[in-house]
XYZ file of C-alpha atoms in Angstrom:
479
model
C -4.586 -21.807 6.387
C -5.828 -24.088 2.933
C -8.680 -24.565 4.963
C -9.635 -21.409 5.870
C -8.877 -20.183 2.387
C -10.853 -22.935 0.688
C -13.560 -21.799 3.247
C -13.267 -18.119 2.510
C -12.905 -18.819 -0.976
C -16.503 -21.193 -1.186
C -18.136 -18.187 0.896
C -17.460 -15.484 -1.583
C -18.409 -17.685 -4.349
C -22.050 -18.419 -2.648
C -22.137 -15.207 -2.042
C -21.105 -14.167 -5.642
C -24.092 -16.592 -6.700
C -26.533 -14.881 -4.415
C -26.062 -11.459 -6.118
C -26.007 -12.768 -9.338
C -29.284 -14.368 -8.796
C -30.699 -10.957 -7.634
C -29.665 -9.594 -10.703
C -30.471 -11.722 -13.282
C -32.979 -13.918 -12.735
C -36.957 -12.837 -12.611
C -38.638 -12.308 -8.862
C -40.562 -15.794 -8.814
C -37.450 -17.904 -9.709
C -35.628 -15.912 -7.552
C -37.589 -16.843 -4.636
C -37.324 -20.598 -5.350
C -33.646 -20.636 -5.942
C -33.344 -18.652 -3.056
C -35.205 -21.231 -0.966
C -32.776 -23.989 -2.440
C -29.789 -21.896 -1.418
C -31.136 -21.579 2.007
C -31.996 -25.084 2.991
C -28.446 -26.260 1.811
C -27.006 -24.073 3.932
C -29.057 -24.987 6.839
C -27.643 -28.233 6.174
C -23.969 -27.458 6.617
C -23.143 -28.339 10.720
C -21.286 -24.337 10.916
C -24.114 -22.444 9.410
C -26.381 -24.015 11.646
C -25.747 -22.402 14.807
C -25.792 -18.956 12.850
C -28.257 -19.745 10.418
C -31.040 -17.179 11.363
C -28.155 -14.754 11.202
C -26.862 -16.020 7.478
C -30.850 -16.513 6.219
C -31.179 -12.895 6.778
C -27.974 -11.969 5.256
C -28.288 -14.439 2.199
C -31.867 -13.994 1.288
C -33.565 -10.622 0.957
C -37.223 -11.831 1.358
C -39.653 -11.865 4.624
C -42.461 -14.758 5.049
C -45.857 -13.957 6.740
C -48.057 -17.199 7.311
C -51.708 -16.991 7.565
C -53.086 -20.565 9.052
C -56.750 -21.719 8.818
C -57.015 -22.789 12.579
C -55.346 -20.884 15.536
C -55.140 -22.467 18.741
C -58.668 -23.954 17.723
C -60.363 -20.781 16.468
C -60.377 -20.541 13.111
C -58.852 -17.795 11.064
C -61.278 -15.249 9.674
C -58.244 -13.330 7.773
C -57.218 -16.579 6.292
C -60.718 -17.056 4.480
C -60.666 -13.817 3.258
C -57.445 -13.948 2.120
C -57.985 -17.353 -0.215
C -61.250 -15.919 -1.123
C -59.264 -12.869 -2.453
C -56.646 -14.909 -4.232
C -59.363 -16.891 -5.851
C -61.047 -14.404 -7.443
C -57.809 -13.286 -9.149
C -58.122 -13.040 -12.919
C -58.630 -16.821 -14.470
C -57.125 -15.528 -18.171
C -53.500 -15.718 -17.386
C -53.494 -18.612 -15.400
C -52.758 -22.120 -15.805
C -54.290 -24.374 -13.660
C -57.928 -23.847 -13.269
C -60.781 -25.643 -11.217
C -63.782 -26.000 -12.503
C -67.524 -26.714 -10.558
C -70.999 -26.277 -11.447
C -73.533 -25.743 -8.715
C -77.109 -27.695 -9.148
C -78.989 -24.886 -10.148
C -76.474 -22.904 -11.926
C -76.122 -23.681 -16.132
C -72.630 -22.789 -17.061
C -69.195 -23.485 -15.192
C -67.123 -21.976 -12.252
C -63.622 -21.842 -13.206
C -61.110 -20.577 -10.187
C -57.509 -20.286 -9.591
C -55.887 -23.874 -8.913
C -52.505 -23.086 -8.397
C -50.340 -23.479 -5.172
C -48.380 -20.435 -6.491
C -49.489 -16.943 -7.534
C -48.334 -13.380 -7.971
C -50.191 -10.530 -7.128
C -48.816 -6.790 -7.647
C -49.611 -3.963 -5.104
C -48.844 0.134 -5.304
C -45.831 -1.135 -7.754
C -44.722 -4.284 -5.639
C -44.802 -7.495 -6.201
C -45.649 -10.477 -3.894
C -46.280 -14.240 -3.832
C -48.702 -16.219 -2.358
C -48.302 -19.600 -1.480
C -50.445 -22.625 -0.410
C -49.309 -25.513 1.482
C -51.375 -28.490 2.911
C -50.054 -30.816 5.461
C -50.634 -34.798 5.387
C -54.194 -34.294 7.153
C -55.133 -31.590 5.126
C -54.768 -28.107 6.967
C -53.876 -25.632 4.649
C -51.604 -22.666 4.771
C -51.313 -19.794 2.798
C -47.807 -18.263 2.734
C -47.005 -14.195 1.478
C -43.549 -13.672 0.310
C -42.097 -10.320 -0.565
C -39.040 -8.164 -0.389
C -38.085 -6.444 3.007
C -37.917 -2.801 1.745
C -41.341 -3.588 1.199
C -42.154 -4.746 4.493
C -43.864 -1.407 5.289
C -46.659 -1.371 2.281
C -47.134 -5.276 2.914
C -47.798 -4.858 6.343
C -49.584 -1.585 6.973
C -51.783 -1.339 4.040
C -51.608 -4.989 1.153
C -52.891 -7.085 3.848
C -55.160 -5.335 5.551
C -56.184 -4.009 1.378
C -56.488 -7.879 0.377
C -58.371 -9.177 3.722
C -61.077 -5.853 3.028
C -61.162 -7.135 -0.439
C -61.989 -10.922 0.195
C -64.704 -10.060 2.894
C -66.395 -8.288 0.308
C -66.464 -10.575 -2.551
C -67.809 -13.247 0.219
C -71.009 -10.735 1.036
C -71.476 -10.417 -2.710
C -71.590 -14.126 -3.565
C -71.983 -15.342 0.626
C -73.618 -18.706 0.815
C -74.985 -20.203 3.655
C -73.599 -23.232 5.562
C -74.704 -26.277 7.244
C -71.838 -27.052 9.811
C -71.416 -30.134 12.098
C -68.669 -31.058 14.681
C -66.263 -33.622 14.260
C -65.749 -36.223 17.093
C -63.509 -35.012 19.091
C -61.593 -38.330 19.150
C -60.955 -37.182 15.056
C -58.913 -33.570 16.016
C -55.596 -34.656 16.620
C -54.103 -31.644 16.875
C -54.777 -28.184 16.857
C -54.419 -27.916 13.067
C -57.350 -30.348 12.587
C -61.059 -28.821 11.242
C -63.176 -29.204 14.403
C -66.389 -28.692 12.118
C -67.184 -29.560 8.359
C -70.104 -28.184 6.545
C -72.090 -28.228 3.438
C -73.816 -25.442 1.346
C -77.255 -24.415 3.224
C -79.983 -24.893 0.469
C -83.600 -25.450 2.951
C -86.340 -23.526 1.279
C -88.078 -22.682 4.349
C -89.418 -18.970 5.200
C -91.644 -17.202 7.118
C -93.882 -16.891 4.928
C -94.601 -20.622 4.231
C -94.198 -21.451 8.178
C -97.516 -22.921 9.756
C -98.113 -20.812 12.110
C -100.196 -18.501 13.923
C -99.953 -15.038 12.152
C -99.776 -13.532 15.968
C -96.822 -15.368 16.993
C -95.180 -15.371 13.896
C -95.356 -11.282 13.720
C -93.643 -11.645 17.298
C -90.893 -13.851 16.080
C -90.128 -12.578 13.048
C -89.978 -8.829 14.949
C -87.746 -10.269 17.681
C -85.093 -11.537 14.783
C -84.765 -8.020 12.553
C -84.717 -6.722 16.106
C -81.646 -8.714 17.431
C -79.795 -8.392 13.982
C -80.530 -4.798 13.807
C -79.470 -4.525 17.986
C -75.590 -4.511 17.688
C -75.447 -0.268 19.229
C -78.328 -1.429 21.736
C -76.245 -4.670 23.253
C -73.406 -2.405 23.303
C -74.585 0.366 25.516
C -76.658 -1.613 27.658
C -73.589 -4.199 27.654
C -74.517 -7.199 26.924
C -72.785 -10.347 24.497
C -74.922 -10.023 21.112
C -76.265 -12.907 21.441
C -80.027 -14.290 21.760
C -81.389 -17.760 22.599
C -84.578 -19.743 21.541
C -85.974 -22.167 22.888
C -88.525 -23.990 20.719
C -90.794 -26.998 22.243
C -93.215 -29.162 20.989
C -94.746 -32.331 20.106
C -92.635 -33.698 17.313
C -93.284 -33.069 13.504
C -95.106 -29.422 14.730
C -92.272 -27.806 12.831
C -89.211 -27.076 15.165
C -86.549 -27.697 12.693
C -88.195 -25.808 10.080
C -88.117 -22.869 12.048
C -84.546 -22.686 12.454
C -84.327 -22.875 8.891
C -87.036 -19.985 8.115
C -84.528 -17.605 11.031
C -81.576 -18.939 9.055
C -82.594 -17.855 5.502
C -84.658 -14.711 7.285
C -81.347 -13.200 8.948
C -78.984 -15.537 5.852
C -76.773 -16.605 9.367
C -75.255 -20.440 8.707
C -76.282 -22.676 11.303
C -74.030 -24.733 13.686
C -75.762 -28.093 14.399
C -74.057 -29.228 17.727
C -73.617 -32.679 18.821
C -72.614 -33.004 21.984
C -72.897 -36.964 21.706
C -69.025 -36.594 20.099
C -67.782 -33.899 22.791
C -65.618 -35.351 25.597
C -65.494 -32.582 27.922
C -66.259 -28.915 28.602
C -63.095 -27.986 27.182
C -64.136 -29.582 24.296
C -67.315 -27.777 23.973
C -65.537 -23.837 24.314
C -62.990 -24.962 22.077
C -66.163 -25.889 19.908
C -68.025 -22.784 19.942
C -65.384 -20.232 20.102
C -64.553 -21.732 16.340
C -68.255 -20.529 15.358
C -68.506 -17.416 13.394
C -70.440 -14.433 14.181
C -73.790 -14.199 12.302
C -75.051 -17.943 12.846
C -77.238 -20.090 14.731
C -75.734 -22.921 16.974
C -78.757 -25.357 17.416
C -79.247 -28.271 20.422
C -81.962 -30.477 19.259
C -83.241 -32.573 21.921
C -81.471 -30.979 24.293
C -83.196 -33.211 26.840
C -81.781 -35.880 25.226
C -78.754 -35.135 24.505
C -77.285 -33.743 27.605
C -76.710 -36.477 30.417
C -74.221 -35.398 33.099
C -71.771 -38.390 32.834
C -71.949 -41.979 31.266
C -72.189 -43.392 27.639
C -74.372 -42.024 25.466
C -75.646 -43.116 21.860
C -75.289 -40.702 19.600
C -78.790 -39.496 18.170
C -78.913 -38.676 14.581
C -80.158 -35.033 14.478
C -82.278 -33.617 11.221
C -79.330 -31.384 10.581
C -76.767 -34.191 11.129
C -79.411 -36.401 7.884
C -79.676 -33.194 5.977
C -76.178 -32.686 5.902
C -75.276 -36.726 5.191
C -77.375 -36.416 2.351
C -74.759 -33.989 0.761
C -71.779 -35.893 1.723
C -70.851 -39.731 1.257
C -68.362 -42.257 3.072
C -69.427 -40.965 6.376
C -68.394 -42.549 9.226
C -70.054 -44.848 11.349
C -71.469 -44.401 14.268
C -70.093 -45.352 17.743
C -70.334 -45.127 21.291
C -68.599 -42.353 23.061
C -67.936 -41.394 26.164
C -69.063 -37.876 27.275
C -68.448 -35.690 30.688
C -70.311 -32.388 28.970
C -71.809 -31.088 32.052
C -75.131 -28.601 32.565
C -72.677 -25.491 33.900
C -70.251 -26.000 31.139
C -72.935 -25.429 28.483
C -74.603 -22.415 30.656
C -71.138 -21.186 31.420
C -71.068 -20.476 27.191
C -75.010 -19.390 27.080
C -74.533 -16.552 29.332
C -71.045 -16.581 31.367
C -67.989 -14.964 30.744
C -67.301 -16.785 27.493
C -70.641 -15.892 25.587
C -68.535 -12.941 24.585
C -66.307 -14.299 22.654
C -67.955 -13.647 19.627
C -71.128 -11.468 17.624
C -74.608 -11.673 16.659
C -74.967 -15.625 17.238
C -78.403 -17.245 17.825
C -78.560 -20.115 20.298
C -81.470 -22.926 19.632
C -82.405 -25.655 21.920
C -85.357 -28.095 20.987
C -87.164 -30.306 22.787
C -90.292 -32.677 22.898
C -90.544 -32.387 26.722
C -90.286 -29.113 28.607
C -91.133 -30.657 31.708
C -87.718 -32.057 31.438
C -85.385 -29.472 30.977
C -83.709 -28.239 34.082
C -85.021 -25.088 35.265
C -82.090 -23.047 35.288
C -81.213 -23.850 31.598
C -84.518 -22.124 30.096
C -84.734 -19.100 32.307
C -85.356 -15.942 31.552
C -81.967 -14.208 31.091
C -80.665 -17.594 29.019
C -83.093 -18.281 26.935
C -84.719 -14.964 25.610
C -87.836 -16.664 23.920
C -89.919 -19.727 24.795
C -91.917 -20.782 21.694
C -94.454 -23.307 21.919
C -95.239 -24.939 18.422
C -98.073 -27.002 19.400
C -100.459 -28.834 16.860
C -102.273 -27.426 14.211
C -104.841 -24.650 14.388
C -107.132 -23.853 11.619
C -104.784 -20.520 10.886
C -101.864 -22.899 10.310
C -104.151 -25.009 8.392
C -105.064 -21.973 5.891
C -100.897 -21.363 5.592
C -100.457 -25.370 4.332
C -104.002 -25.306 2.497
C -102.317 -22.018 0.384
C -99.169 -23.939 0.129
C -99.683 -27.141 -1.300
C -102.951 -26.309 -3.221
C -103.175 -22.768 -3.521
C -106.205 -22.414 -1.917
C -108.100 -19.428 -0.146
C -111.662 -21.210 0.764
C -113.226 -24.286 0.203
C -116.955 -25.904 1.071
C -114.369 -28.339 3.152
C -112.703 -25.866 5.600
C -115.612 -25.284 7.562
C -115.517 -28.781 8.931
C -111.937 -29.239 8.435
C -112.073 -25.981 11.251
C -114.451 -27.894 13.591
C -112.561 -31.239 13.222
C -109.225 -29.459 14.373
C -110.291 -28.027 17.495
C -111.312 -31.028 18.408
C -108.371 -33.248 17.745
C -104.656 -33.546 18.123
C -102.994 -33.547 15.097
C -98.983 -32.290 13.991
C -98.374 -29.874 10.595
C -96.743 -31.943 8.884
C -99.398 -34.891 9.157
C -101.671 -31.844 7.807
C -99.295 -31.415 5.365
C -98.800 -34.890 4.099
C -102.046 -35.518 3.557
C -102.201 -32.026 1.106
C -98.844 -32.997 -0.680
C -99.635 -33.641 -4.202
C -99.604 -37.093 -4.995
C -100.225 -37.356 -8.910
C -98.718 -34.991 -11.582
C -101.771 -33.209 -11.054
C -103.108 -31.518 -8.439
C -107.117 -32.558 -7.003
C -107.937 -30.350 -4.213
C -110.895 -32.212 -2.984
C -109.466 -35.832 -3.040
C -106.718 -34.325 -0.987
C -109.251 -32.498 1.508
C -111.136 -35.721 1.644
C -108.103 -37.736 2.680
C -107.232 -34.877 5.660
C -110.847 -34.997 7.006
C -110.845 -38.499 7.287
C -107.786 -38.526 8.668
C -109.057 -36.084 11.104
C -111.976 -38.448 12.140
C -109.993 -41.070 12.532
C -107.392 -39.651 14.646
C -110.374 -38.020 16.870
C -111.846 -41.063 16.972
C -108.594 -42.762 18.522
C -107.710 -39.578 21.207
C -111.665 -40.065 22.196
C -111.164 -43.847 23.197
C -107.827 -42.880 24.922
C -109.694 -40.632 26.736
C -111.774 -42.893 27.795
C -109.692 -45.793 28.482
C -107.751 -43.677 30.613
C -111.114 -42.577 32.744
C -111.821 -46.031 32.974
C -108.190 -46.849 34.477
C -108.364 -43.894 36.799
C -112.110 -44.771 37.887
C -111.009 -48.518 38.834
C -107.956 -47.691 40.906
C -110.016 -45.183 42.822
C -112.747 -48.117 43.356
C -109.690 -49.983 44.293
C -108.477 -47.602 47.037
C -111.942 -47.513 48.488
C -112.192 -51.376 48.784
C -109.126 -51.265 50.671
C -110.337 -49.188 53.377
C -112.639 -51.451 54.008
């Protein structure tokens, strides 16, 4: 009987401390004693077979968590949501962070505080954030039950409009690579880290034929403009490029000029750190809609089984030059197989997601396997070749803002004749004093050009020679 009274008696005086905390204290300290009060009774060996039952009874509040990764895919409410939160007024708090972008003169100052209030049709409710030990963070919404309706009906859906649109106001473009695989560890882990997307590259500036690049560009506002068109004829919004070439004829700066054209973020894909083709979907269904996922050297870089160096890609050296203490390379081993990418490309998980772009590059067509660049996967085949007088005009107006000179008329007749990338054109016109001399720089590209066609003519000829003596051979031997 003592002990049931002492029981009864310590039960009504928790619960005597529960109201008075309701009643006296202000919402925010509420919740945290609250908390306290909960986890010691969790603690006590007879509460915890009722303790769901108690919670509820004890504390008045409801918890909604919003995580940055879901089963792999990341969490487009959850950006929104911190976006929101961020952009709360900076006068009345605290703790502020403060950045300043390269370009930009004065500060940044956001919100740096795990805790804030926010107040809604008369409500009030608390946000939370919470990061783990490897760094996945989650943002936690507390409010009061009789407000459970307003919270969830019409404040979240309210705060997740809200953030979307402050990230199209000030939306910056991102350079995103995958993590090894061998790095996840769980399902909470970032499969891809990024930088802020700053290549200068446009259409305008692009080397290129003005033919092709009217085609191009009209394809891209085509697609971007095409989300009724893929619907009715029902097909995944999606379109795929394939760009080949010799190298430096301007592959990777074409992917940036569609990036800044169409403002998507690009994806650069190594499949080098991929185990698997599970790896890969869970890979690409963590993409977001409007961006490019680029394959350079996809000749290269997909081998059915075996080990596999990993190639450095000109996204993967853009992107290190933004970021330090980067890992080093190593040796992995890969089973990515040819169906498992075409099984994303145009199978029955190239739905899962919008308006996305898919790139592959290569220096060898002849390589590719035929059913990975047909018609149907990859919409476009774009041959950037080497440079034609027209993409010679595009660099000459570039680098020295020139329309004509006494030195194009040769420069034309040395060009058809002879093999020779953009950007050797253009590093031969890149200014190489303070100031600018036109005709030095001319000079240096046409005898560059001589050169160079000077060299491709005794190739030529060697290889004649070489041909000529193992048909003489053949002969002999017939004889």
């Amino acid at each position: 009987m003592m002990m049931g009274d002492t029981f009864g008696s310590s039960f009504a005086n928790l619960f005597f401390l529960c109201a008075t905390i309701q009643q006296i204290f202000p919402n925010d300290l509420k919740i945290a004693i609250n908390e306290f009060l909960i986890s010691t009774i969790q603690q006590l060996s007879f509460f915890q077979r009722f303790s769901d039952r108690f919670i509820n009874f004890f504390s008045p509040y409801v918890v909604i968590t919003f995580c940055e990764y879901e089963d792999y895919r990341y969490n487009h409410a959850f950006a929104a949501i911190e976006t929101y939160l961020g952009a709360k007024a900076t006068d009345k708090a605290k703790h502020l962070r403060a950045s300043q972008n390269k370009d930009s003169k004065g500060l940044v100052l956001k919100r740096d505080e795990t805790r804030v209030q926010d107040e809604y049709e008369g409500i009030r409710v608390w946000w939370e954030t919470e990061t783990d030990s490897i760094g996945f963070i989650t943002l936690k919404l507390t409010f009061h039950r009789r407000s459970r309706d307003i919270v969830t009906n019409s404040y979240i859906k309210y705060v997740v409009e809200e953030g979307k649109s402050i990230e199209d106001k000030n939306k910056k473009m991102k350079l995103f690579t995958n993590n090894p695989s061998s790095h996840w560890g769980s399902s909470k882990t970032s499969l891809w880290r990024y930088i802020d997307f700053e290549h200068p590259a446009n259409f305008d500036t692009l080397a290129l034929e003005p033919k092709k690049k009217e085609e191009i560009l009209n394809d891209l506002v085509a697609f971007s403009n095409g989300k009724d068109y893929y619907k009715k004829i029902g097909k995944a919004w999606k379109r795929g490029y394939l760009l080949y070439g010799p190298p430096g004829t301007g592959k990777s700066t074409m992917i940036a000029a569609m990036a800044n054209l169409l403002n998507y973020s690009i994806y650069d894909l190594e499949l080098t750190a991929i185990q698997n083709n599970s790896e890969l979907r869970k890979l690409l269904t963590a993409t977001s809609n409007k961006s490019i996922i680029v394959i350079e050297d996809i000749d290269c870089s997909l081998v059915l089984t075996g080990n596999r160096k990993k190639k450095e890609s000109y996204w993967t050296r853009l992107r290190k030059d933004g970021q330090q203490g980067e890992e080093e390379e190593e040796e992995d081993k890969s089973f990515v197989t040819l169906s498992g990418l075409l099984n994303f490309i145009d199978g029955i998980w190239s739905a899962c997601g919008q308006e996305r772009i898919i790139v592959f590059t290569t220096n060898h067509l002849a390589k590719l396997d035929p059913a990975l660049i047909r018609r149907g996967r990859m919409d476009m085949n774009i041959e950037l070749s080497y440079c034609t007088f027209e993409a010679f005009k595009i660099l000459a107006k570039n680098y020295l803002d020139l329309d004509s000179h006494p030195l194009f008329e040769k420069i034309e007749s040395l060009i058809k004749e002879t093999k020779i990338a953009p950007a050797d054109v253009a590093e031969k016109l890149m200014k190489k004093n303070r100031e600018i001399d036109a005709d030095e720089s001319l000079e240096d590209l046409v005898q560059a050009l001589e050169r160079r066609k000077m060299i491709q003519r005794d190739q030529v000829d060697e290889h004649k020679d070489k041909k000529s003596y193992k048909q003489l051979k053949a002969f002999r031997m017939l004889f």
